[in-house]
Amino acid sequence: MSEQSIAVEARDVSRRYGNVWALRECGFQLPANRIIALVGANGAGKSTLMSIIAGTLPATSGSLLVHGRPVVKGRSIDRGGSAASRVAILAQDKPLYRDFSVTDMLRFGRSMNRVWDQRRALSWLERFDIPLDRRCGKLSGGQRAQVALAVALGSRPAVLLLDEPLANLDPVARTDVTGELMAEAADSDMTVMLSTHIIAELSGVGDHLLLLDAGRPVLTGDVEELLDSHVRLTGPRADQPPGPGAIVQAQHTDRQSTFVVRQPAAPTANAVVAPGWTAQPITLDELILTYLKASAKAHHDLEAAA
Amino acid sequence: MSPVTDAPATTNRGDDLGSAGGVRGLLWLTWRQHRWALLGTLVLAAVLVGWMVYLSAEMTDLYHQCHNMRCPQNSPQDQRLSANPFGLFRQASYTERLVQYMPLLIGMFIGVPVLSREHEQRTLLLAWSQDVSPARWLWTKLGLLGLFVAAVTAAVAGVSDHLEHVWTNVGTEDLFRYEAFLATGMLPVAISIGWFAVGVALGAAIRRTLPAAFGVIVGFIGLMLFVQFRYPTLMKPLSAHLQMGGPDSGLLRHNALVVTGGMIRFGIEGPSGAFDTSGRQLSGVDLQRLCPPVNDFGKMLSCFSTNHLQQHLQYQPGSRIPDFHLIVATGYLGLTAMALAAVWWLVRRTDLSAG
């Protein structure tokens, strides 16, 4: 990826709370103008990573760049940051000023940002029928989430970080919001990173995946490419799969072995790769679960060895 | 592309910091967040100023009616001044008390919520993740609120100072008395600024409004008592020997503050506070034997005079009041500086996670 096309780059980023490592030596590059799904179990370090990208939490070590500019805690664009590296973050609990009306919240966004697109923020609220004159404290959880999203979108950030954005929404609103978010991202030069621990939320949303486990990135890449390069091989009991590629997961019964393999080139779906063996594509859910299980097993093995 | 340039009236541009993310934007935000506290303070200050102006005018009028002298006891003017519970003197003491406690209210209702409410409502992440940096957000808000506090308390202090001076003309009060001392000169402004800053610091440290407000109350009362105990000796007092029962030397006129001495005790084994011509302090028993306390005060003073008894005093002359104001105000401004340094330190150490 060229530097222009990289929205976020982490170089050995670590973050420790006391004796607990929330992130450990994270290194990755995330492409610009894409919707990035940040996936991980509770406590995997998703919120910590997002807070470091947003500049509200310092990394214990390592460096993080947004559009090529290093992120420094507490430094916003009025102190030398670049408009091209502006980041907006929407926290899990979607904080708003309770006694502000929705209109006041939009004015807050306009007052606190050098770039503000009132039309974009208003249009978001209109799409979801949010009453502008109502106090935020009187809105439902879902409505509050929409107001928080409108404020974040109105500031026209280069990178929009959404921490569990769909948590307060009903299933219909989830579909609407993800659809609208994808449209917003497609219409503007904005990179959206949304985190979730509910894999089902991701279907059809993210086009780039960053999978965190215990503070480390275990899988990152374009979703299509990842799905194309992974295959499940099932055949007679064997210690190794019948073809090239890195074994992500191996399961054995007395008579049968199943391997999830990351292959160097895209396999042909359902092709028979060796006598008695079948190859099947795997879904995004399966891919994520496979890597999370493999990572958990690796940790367990490490702890047992220690 | 979203049509940013098609909506000029509602779209901020990157080169327009003056109207967006600038002082004007933060001015609106500060007003919107703290308007009830600010309005409450303004109303309280307006009522206080109006009340004190009325009392000053009334006292001045009565002073003129008494030919620019203290009004004779039991005269109609004296009745109007000294009547309880709503005589002018009593009302002036109420306003004096309010001026004295105004910094506490400012600390609790304007200072504490600046950061504690943001912590409680978890809105700091929202505020600090916009284009305005946390440092700019903090110092601009503190500057605006501090200016408001200074302006309002300066108005109150000016009128309060005038009322206290009128009161000393009409009544027997003096300006070195602790309550009057706190309500005059620049002190109401310095003390209010100090407790505003302490309130902000406690709100930042405790992160909860009620406990922080309680901390302000405890600190305010504690410091007020400490200053009351300590202020008579902020400068080395002057010493004097006064002839008991003799003509008034005028030493204690013009708002002087007696630090030690001046009390006479009869009938006790310990020192009486009265000295004979050789400089020896009489015991209470000796003094009672020499000049028995009687109902006729003139007769007793005459006895003191005949025996050339003296009192030893330590006092602060009224001319030192501006110096004392300066010392106490400097102390409160030092407290302000320390509190603001603590706020900055706490804000820099505040890490905010989205989770």
XYZ file of C-alpha atoms in Angstrom:
661
model
C 0.000 0.000 0.000
C 1.292 3.481 -0.803
C 1.479 6.003 2.033
C -1.490 7.914 0.597
C -3.666 4.842 0.667
C -2.869 3.971 4.286
C -5.319 5.471 6.749
C -3.883 4.025 9.945
C -0.506 2.471 10.550
C 0.510 0.955 13.877
C 4.146 0.291 14.623
C 4.613 -1.993 17.608
C 1.923 -0.197 19.577
C 1.527 -1.422 23.153
C -0.617 -0.187 25.971
C -0.457 -1.325 29.560
C -2.882 -0.643 32.432
C -0.903 -1.376 35.563
C 0.374 -4.895 35.070
C -2.139 -5.810 32.391
C -1.313 -5.419 28.732
C -4.362 -4.240 26.794
C -2.392 -4.085 23.544
C 0.889 -5.748 22.824
C 3.222 -4.970 19.931
C 0.453 -4.273 17.472
C 1.702 -3.707 13.960
C -0.644 -3.289 11.001
C -1.637 -1.044 8.142
C -5.243 -0.200 7.377
C -6.252 1.092 3.953
C -7.906 4.469 3.429
C -11.480 4.994 2.267
C -12.647 1.573 3.385
C -14.876 0.209 6.104
C -12.672 -1.641 8.531
C -14.155 -4.174 10.861
C -12.275 -4.342 14.135
C -13.247 -7.621 15.694
C -12.315 -9.208 18.960
C -13.766 -10.693 22.091
C -14.570 -8.520 25.094
C -11.289 -7.279 26.518
C -9.371 -7.907 23.312
C -8.193 -4.286 23.232
C -10.552 -2.837 20.615
C -11.588 0.240 22.611
C -8.020 0.833 23.734
C -6.780 0.715 20.143
C -9.498 3.102 19.006
C -8.743 5.511 21.849
C -5.063 5.540 20.907
C -5.945 6.249 17.271
C -8.246 9.067 18.421
C -5.457 10.573 20.540
C -7.344 10.399 23.828
C -5.124 7.663 25.275
C -1.347 7.468 24.916
C 0.388 4.290 23.849
C 2.823 2.865 26.397
C 5.248 2.201 23.536
C 5.307 2.214 19.763
C 3.868 4.756 17.394
C 0.676 5.183 15.490
C 0.176 7.204 12.323
C -3.041 8.485 10.786
C -2.565 9.358 7.145
C 1.160 9.444 7.748
C 1.040 11.799 10.743
C 1.943 10.540 14.191
C -0.886 10.624 16.722
C -0.018 12.517 19.894
C -2.336 12.405 22.891
C -4.186 15.674 23.420
C -3.011 17.254 20.184
C -5.846 18.300 17.967
C -5.634 20.165 14.700
C -5.628 23.560 16.356
C -2.214 22.631 17.730
C -0.551 21.483 14.602
C -2.527 18.436 13.580
C -3.503 18.105 9.965
C -7.021 18.404 8.619
C -6.271 15.331 6.526
C -5.624 13.294 9.667
C -8.735 14.386 11.581
C -10.221 11.570 13.578
C -13.665 11.370 15.168
C -14.546 8.730 17.706
C -17.890 7.493 18.928
C -17.565 5.770 22.284
C -19.488 2.669 23.280
C -21.894 4.524 25.564
C -22.526 7.302 22.987
C -22.038 10.185 25.437
C -24.044 13.348 24.853
C -24.757 16.380 27.010
C -28.037 15.348 28.635
C -29.448 18.842 28.989
C -28.559 19.857 25.422
C -31.233 19.639 22.757
C -30.355 17.819 19.550
C -29.948 21.228 17.886
C -27.559 22.231 20.681
C -25.513 19.099 20.016
C -25.157 20.091 16.378
C -24.083 23.551 17.471
C -21.598 21.906 19.813
C -20.159 20.074 16.804
C -19.983 23.287 14.821
C -18.367 25.182 17.710
C -15.731 22.567 18.396
C -14.597 21.718 14.879
C -12.812 23.602 12.153
C -14.721 21.667 9.558
C -18.417 21.144 10.011
C -21.033 19.946 7.587
C -24.398 20.917 9.026
C -26.259 19.552 6.019
C -24.694 16.131 6.455
C -25.472 16.015 10.176
C -29.045 17.210 9.664
C -29.649 14.813 6.834
C -28.518 11.919 9.035
C -30.943 12.941 11.757
C -33.791 13.391 9.297
C -33.202 9.927 7.893
C -33.854 8.477 11.330
C -36.617 10.914 12.354
C -34.804 12.348 15.342
C -36.663 15.343 16.839
C -34.284 18.302 16.836
C -35.827 20.148 19.748
C -35.803 17.277 22.213
C -33.277 17.157 25.025
C -30.723 14.390 24.643
C -31.541 13.089 28.116
C -35.084 12.355 26.918
C -34.060 10.427 23.811
C -34.071 6.644 23.615
C -30.762 4.769 23.516
C -31.077 4.271 19.784
C -31.900 7.925 19.158
C -28.935 9.010 21.256
C -26.714 6.794 19.142
C -28.046 8.490 15.999
C -27.365 11.958 17.423
C -23.843 10.942 18.396
C -23.324 9.559 14.899
C -24.652 12.776 13.355
C -22.164 14.845 15.380
C -19.334 12.528 14.374
C -20.300 12.568 10.693
C -20.872 16.335 10.675
C -17.260 16.946 11.588
C -16.264 15.251 8.304
C -13.359 13.299 9.766
C -10.789 11.527 7.643
C -11.106 8.553 9.967
C -14.309 7.755 11.831
C -13.958 5.341 14.734
C -17.152 3.691 15.918
C -16.871 1.606 19.052
C -19.712 -0.931 19.116
C -21.926 1.482 17.148
C -24.814 -0.892 16.735
C -25.093 -2.000 20.330
C -28.109 0.188 21.219
C -29.983 -0.324 17.976
C -32.825 -2.665 17.120
C -32.296 -5.084 14.220
C -34.048 -2.836 11.679
C -32.084 0.225 12.760
C -28.870 -1.798 12.614
C -29.464 -2.628 8.996
C -30.408 0.973 8.204
C -27.406 2.413 10.014
C -24.892 0.055 8.462
C -26.374 0.729 5.020
C -26.239 4.493 5.506
C -22.743 4.331 6.936
C -21.534 2.396 3.916
C -23.150 4.974 1.665
C -21.534 7.845 3.592
C -18.142 6.183 3.396
C -18.563 5.528 -0.318
C -19.596 9.154 -0.947
C -16.684 10.731 0.880
C -12.981 10.275 1.486
C -13.633 8.761 4.867
C -12.257 5.656 6.452
C -14.648 4.032 8.885
C -13.448 1.650 11.537
C -16.155 -0.082 13.489
C -15.558 -2.448 16.293
C -17.714 -5.297 17.425
C -17.569 -8.556 19.265
C -20.752 -9.760 17.581
C -19.580 -11.380 14.381
C -23.074 -11.547 12.900
C -23.113 -7.716 12.809
C -20.349 -7.750 10.260
C -22.062 -9.520 7.436
C -21.789 -7.362 4.361
C -20.475 -4.327 6.265
C -16.709 -4.376 6.584
C -14.507 -4.751 3.564
C -11.289 -4.941 5.582
C -10.771 -6.975 8.718
C -8.581 -6.447 11.745
C -8.968 -9.273 14.229
C -7.605 -8.698 17.726
C -7.097 -11.310 20.361
C -5.637 -10.629 23.805
C -4.247 -7.323 22.603
C -2.528 -8.674 19.495
C -3.639 -8.548 15.870
C -4.086 -12.132 14.736
C -5.506 -11.472 11.284
C -5.692 -8.430 9.059
C -6.487 -7.974 5.412
C -9.098 -7.404 2.755
C -12.141 -9.512 3.602
C -12.561 -10.881 0.075
C -8.888 -11.756 -0.183
C -8.923 -13.397 3.210
C -11.946 -15.496 2.336
C -10.437 -16.442 -1.003
C -7.156 -17.489 0.512
C -8.600 -19.660 3.265
C -9.986 -23.099 2.681
C -11.253 -25.979 4.750
C -9.752 -29.318 3.687
C -11.443 -32.486 4.832
C -10.055 -35.969 4.164
C -8.669 -39.153 5.646
C -6.724 -38.934 8.849
C -3.384 -37.187 8.207
C -0.866 -35.074 10.057
C -0.498 -32.589 7.220
C -2.942 -31.249 4.633
C -2.463 -32.424 1.094
C -1.329 -29.138 -0.318
C 0.677 -25.970 0.329
C -0.324 -23.342 2.855
C -0.135 -22.462 6.516
C -2.286 -24.486 8.854
C -4.561 -22.268 10.872
C -6.498 -25.032 12.553
C -6.290 -28.807 12.532
C -8.947 -31.147 13.895
C -8.699 -34.913 13.892
C -11.003 -37.837 14.535
C -9.999 -41.482 14.279
C -10.695 -41.598 10.584
C -10.826 -38.028 9.412
C -8.808 -34.827 9.523
C -10.018 -31.293 8.910
C -7.611 -28.455 8.250
C -8.252 -24.769 7.806
C -5.394 -23.631 5.637
C -4.243 -20.264 4.440
C -3.088 -20.824 0.922
C -0.680 -18.686 -1.033
C -3.054 -18.560 -4.027
C -6.833 -18.638 -4.167
C -8.108 -22.210 -4.241
C -10.936 -23.385 -6.392
C -13.996 -23.826 -4.282
C -15.075 -27.377 -3.651
C -12.200 -28.686 -5.754
C -10.806 -32.078 -4.878
C -7.184 -31.370 -4.044
C -6.065 -34.941 -3.458
C -7.704 -38.347 -3.576
C -10.195 -38.579 -0.756
C -9.916 -34.845 0.129
C -12.419 -32.039 -0.410
C -11.831 -28.313 -0.238
C -14.561 -25.966 0.917
C -14.605 -22.186 1.214
C -15.266 -20.801 4.643
C -17.512 -17.957 5.713
C -16.346 -14.810 7.490
C -17.876 -16.020 10.754
C -16.005 -19.319 10.477
C -12.778 -17.574 9.548
C -12.933 -15.285 12.573
C -13.902 -18.081 14.957
C -11.150 -20.304 13.581
C -8.510 -17.653 14.194
C -9.837 -16.807 17.642
C -9.805 -20.480 18.631
C -6.334 -20.952 17.176
C -5.089 -17.916 19.064
C -6.674 -19.145 22.304
C -5.069 -22.566 21.820
C -1.680 -20.963 21.191
C -2.006 -18.976 24.430
C -3.053 -22.083 26.305
C -0.090 -24.041 24.911
C 2.273 -21.215 25.812
C 0.954 -21.050 29.354
C 1.158 -24.828 29.700
C 4.764 -24.769 28.473
C 5.621 -22.021 30.917
C -18.881 13.774 -2.461
C -21.048 15.411 0.117
C -21.723 19.007 -0.938
C -19.776 20.826 1.743
C -19.267 23.952 -0.309
C -22.936 24.140 -1.149
C -23.880 25.017 2.394
C -21.774 28.054 3.248
C -24.026 29.293 6.048
C -23.700 26.142 8.047
C -20.298 24.883 7.042
C -17.101 25.725 8.848
C -13.999 25.906 6.769
C -10.523 24.980 7.865
C -9.281 28.559 7.740
C -12.107 29.974 9.855
C -10.858 29.182 13.323
C -12.333 32.419 14.694
C -15.876 31.165 14.469
C -15.366 27.445 14.838
C -13.326 25.835 17.540
C -12.281 29.355 18.492
C -13.154 31.556 21.438
C -16.647 32.276 20.105
C -17.491 28.597 19.879
C -16.124 27.922 23.331
C -17.897 31.007 24.662
C -21.197 29.551 23.472
C -20.342 26.122 24.884
C -19.335 27.588 28.257
C -22.536 29.601 28.443
C -24.686 26.661 27.353
C -23.145 24.308 29.903
C -23.015 26.653 32.882
C -25.830 29.112 32.182
C -27.940 28.269 35.243
C -25.007 28.630 37.612
C -23.959 31.860 35.904
C -27.488 33.269 35.945
C -27.912 32.253 39.589
C -24.668 33.999 40.485
C -25.725 37.106 38.572
C -29.091 37.209 40.324
C -27.487 36.711 43.741
C -24.914 39.409 42.978
C -27.579 41.807 41.701
C -29.738 41.293 44.792
C -26.719 41.714 47.038
C -25.514 44.840 45.263
C -29.024 46.347 45.304
C -29.472 45.562 48.973
C -26.090 46.998 49.921
C -26.659 50.165 47.865
C -29.983 50.624 49.660
C -28.371 50.098 53.094
C -25.536 52.494 52.271
C -27.998 55.160 51.147
C -30.176 54.709 54.243
C -27.210 54.806 56.632
C -25.776 57.874 54.911
C -29.148 59.611 55.144
C -29.393 58.889 58.875
C -25.788 60.007 59.348
C -26.667 63.328 57.757
C -29.808 63.595 59.905
C -27.533 63.226 62.945
C -25.331 66.072 61.680
C -22.605 63.775 60.404
C -22.074 62.228 63.823
C -23.096 58.998 65.448
C -26.758 59.195 66.268
C -27.567 59.539 69.986
C -28.738 56.415 71.762
C -32.495 55.861 71.726
C -33.005 58.567 69.094
C -35.389 57.613 66.250
C -32.391 57.367 63.933
C -30.608 55.048 66.370
C -33.757 52.933 66.597
C -33.821 52.633 62.829
C -30.139 51.638 62.787
C -29.996 49.253 65.715
C -33.452 47.679 65.863
C -33.636 43.890 65.818
C -33.985 41.854 63.758
C -34.268 44.144 60.736
C -32.395 47.277 61.776
C -29.928 48.569 59.217
C -26.916 47.312 61.174
C -28.397 43.832 61.379
C -29.240 43.866 57.690
C -25.699 45.028 56.895
C -24.324 42.100 58.896
C -26.514 39.741 56.808
C -25.136 41.140 53.558
C -21.634 41.000 55.001
C -22.150 37.304 55.704
C -23.387 36.716 52.166
C -20.332 38.477 50.726
C -18.192 36.317 52.992
C -19.792 33.081 51.749
C -20.166 34.040 48.098
C -16.784 32.466 47.191
C -18.025 29.174 48.643
C -21.074 29.243 46.371
C -18.888 30.131 43.394
C -16.524 27.267 44.127
C -19.394 24.785 44.530
C -21.646 25.803 41.677
C -19.276 27.223 39.061
C -15.874 25.665 39.830
C -16.671 22.062 40.726
C -18.913 21.155 37.747
C -16.403 22.286 35.100
C -14.714 18.879 35.105
C -16.677 16.709 37.541
C -19.872 16.889 35.495
C -17.969 15.950 32.337
C -16.555 12.937 34.173
C -19.948 11.968 35.592
C -21.737 12.194 32.259
C -18.748 10.652 30.456
C -18.719 13.542 28.015
C -15.003 14.328 28.285
C -14.223 11.915 25.451
C -16.781 13.730 23.329
C -15.376 17.155 24.219
C -11.721 16.239 23.897
C -11.960 14.264 20.663
C -13.059 17.286 18.618
C -10.707 19.672 16.796
C -10.311 21.842 19.897
C -7.482 20.423 21.991
C -8.079 19.600 25.677
C -5.639 22.358 26.664
C -7.473 24.969 24.610
C -10.840 23.681 25.833
C -9.723 23.863 29.459
C -7.935 27.206 29.524
C -10.512 29.016 27.407
C -13.352 27.787 29.607
C -11.467 28.584 32.802
C -10.517 31.996 31.427
C -14.105 32.852 30.520
C -15.559 31.598 33.792
C -12.734 33.244 35.761
C -13.415 36.567 34.059
C -17.085 36.258 34.903
C -16.301 35.479 38.540
C -13.840 38.373 38.743
C -16.279 40.843 37.162
C -19.237 39.865 39.338
C -17.292 39.756 42.584
C -15.544 43.037 41.748
C -18.955 44.707 41.520
C -20.017 43.122 44.811
C -16.692 44.000 46.457
C -16.920 47.651 45.382
C -20.381 48.126 46.884
C -19.525 46.051 49.951
C -16.425 48.146 50.595
C -18.521 51.310 50.380
C -21.142 49.907 52.780
C -18.501 48.925 55.346
C -17.014 52.423 55.272
C -20.447 54.002 55.728
C -21.134 51.553 58.563
C -17.979 52.571 60.429
C -19.081 56.205 60.248
C -22.578 55.522 61.541
C -21.890 52.699 63.978
C -19.220 51.428 66.293
C -17.887 48.795 63.887
C -14.369 48.917 62.523
C -12.835 47.767 59.264
C -10.261 45.466 60.864
C -12.985 43.253 62.312
C -12.666 39.900 60.508
C -16.014 39.916 58.700
C -15.539 43.526 57.602
C -11.929 42.819 56.666
C -13.042 39.995 54.330
C -15.774 42.084 52.739
C -13.614 45.056 51.800
C -10.881 45.930 49.346
C -9.924 43.326 46.761
C -10.472 40.349 49.056
C -13.921 39.215 47.824
C -12.470 39.025 44.292
C -9.269 37.194 45.307
C -11.103 34.751 47.574
C -13.749 34.021 44.928
C -11.151 33.396 42.223
C -9.267 31.172 44.667
C -12.278 29.006 45.527
C -13.373 28.858 41.901
C -9.967 27.376 41.033
C -10.009 25.047 44.047
C -13.492 23.897 43.024
C -12.267 23.077 39.523
C -9.276 21.193 40.947
C -11.389 19.167 43.377
C -13.858 18.364 40.600
C -10.978 17.172 38.420
C -9.448 15.101 41.212
C -12.586 13.542 42.719
C -14.591 13.354 39.453
C -17.868 13.434 41.349
C -19.814 16.643 41.873
C -21.291 16.065 45.320
C -18.115 14.840 47.077
C -16.118 17.600 45.400
C -18.656 20.220 46.517
C -18.441 18.804 50.031
C -14.652 19.094 49.797
C -15.036 22.763 48.867
C -17.278 23.361 51.899
C -14.821 21.697 54.278
C -11.837 23.476 52.758
C -13.571 26.851 52.736
C -14.611 26.701 56.373
C -11.226 25.328 57.430
C -9.275 28.008 55.611
C -11.636 30.741 56.778
C -11.080 29.732 60.397
C -7.339 29.440 59.854
C -7.125 32.926 58.338
C -9.285 34.302 61.138
C -6.899 32.809 63.689
C -3.775 33.891 61.840
C -4.520 37.271 60.264
C -3.976 39.502 63.362
C -0.276 38.598 63.358
C 0.454 38.619 59.637
C 2.634 41.620 60.446
C 4.435 42.190 63.754
C 1.975 44.063 65.989
C 2.808 47.402 67.539
C 3.034 47.692 71.345
C 1.588 50.455 73.504
C 1.017 51.326 77.149
C -2.345 52.918 77.832
C -3.143 54.899 80.940
C -6.248 53.262 82.431
C -8.958 55.796 83.085
C -6.855 58.485 81.449
C -7.760 60.597 78.436
C -8.273 58.720 75.134
C -4.942 58.767 73.342
C -6.683 57.972 70.033
C -4.431 54.975 69.542
C -7.261 52.547 68.915
C -9.332 54.857 66.780
C -9.454 54.520 63.012
C -10.073 50.789 62.771
C -7.166 49.491 64.858
C -7.165 45.792 65.738
C -6.173 44.813 69.292
C -4.091 41.629 69.113
C -3.345 41.094 72.813
C -4.140 43.040 75.996
C -6.983 45.373 76.716
C -8.891 42.970 78.971
C -9.119 43.539 82.731
C -9.878 40.583 85.023
C -10.958 41.062 88.583
C -10.799 38.625 91.473
C -8.701 35.859 89.912
C -5.373 34.558 91.151
C -3.839 35.000 87.708
C -2.764 38.206 85.947
C -5.372 40.914 85.716
C -4.004 42.731 82.662
C -3.370 45.890 84.700
C 0.158 47.132 85.504
C 1.273 49.474 88.287
C 3.757 52.318 87.914
C 6.716 49.981 88.495
C 5.606 47.841 85.540
C 4.480 44.929 87.715
C 1.323 43.173 86.612
C -1.299 42.980 89.320
C -3.179 39.799 89.965
C -6.972 39.894 89.687
C -7.245 39.698 93.469
C -4.844 42.642 93.945
C -6.758 44.700 91.383
C -10.076 43.954 93.053
C -8.645 44.991 96.397
C -7.196 48.200 94.910
C -10.196 49.242 92.804
C -13.256 47.163 93.686
C -15.605 46.740 90.690
C -18.654 48.859 91.226
C -21.659 49.757 89.186
C -20.380 53.296 88.749
C -18.019 52.923 85.818
C -16.731 56.515 86.166
C -15.760 55.901 89.747
C -13.844 52.800 88.756
C -11.989 54.610 85.987
C -11.156 57.358 88.436
C -9.633 54.744 90.776
C -7.511 53.362 87.917
C -6.348 56.860 87.091
C -5.560 57.754 90.677
C -3.410 54.639 91.032
C -1.704 55.295 87.654
C -2.627 51.827 86.390
C -1.690 50.951 82.833
C -2.564 48.401 80.226
C -0.087 46.855 77.823
C -1.460 46.387 74.323
C -0.352 44.830 71.099
C -2.320 46.105 68.125
C -2.428 46.592 64.401
C -3.180 50.151 63.334
C -5.967 50.680 60.817
C -3.485 52.144 58.359
C -2.185 48.611 57.839
C -5.469 47.292 56.442
C -4.398 47.690 52.766
C -1.158 45.811 53.546
C -3.096 43.040 55.251
C -5.500 42.872 52.320
C -2.533 42.537 50.004
C -1.000 39.731 52.080
C -4.224 37.733 52.305
C -5.074 38.354 48.637
C -1.594 37.192 47.647
C -2.168 34.029 49.665
C -5.439 33.352 47.861
C -3.875 34.069 44.480
C -1.102 31.620 45.401
C -3.826 29.091 46.217
C -5.357 29.841 42.810
C -2.050 29.217 41.066
C -1.548 25.930 42.913
C -5.096 24.793 42.143
C -4.726 25.633 38.450
C -1.385 23.823 38.308
C -3.089 20.799 39.876
C -5.917 21.028 37.332
C -3.457 21.095 34.438
C -1.525 18.179 35.890
C -4.718 16.166 36.377
C -5.994 16.956 32.896
C -2.698 15.937 31.312
C -2.835 12.655 33.214
C -6.456 11.965 32.279
C -6.548 9.096 29.817
C -9.860 8.497 28.133
C -10.845 5.167 26.702
C -13.787 4.715 24.390
C -14.787 1.494 26.142
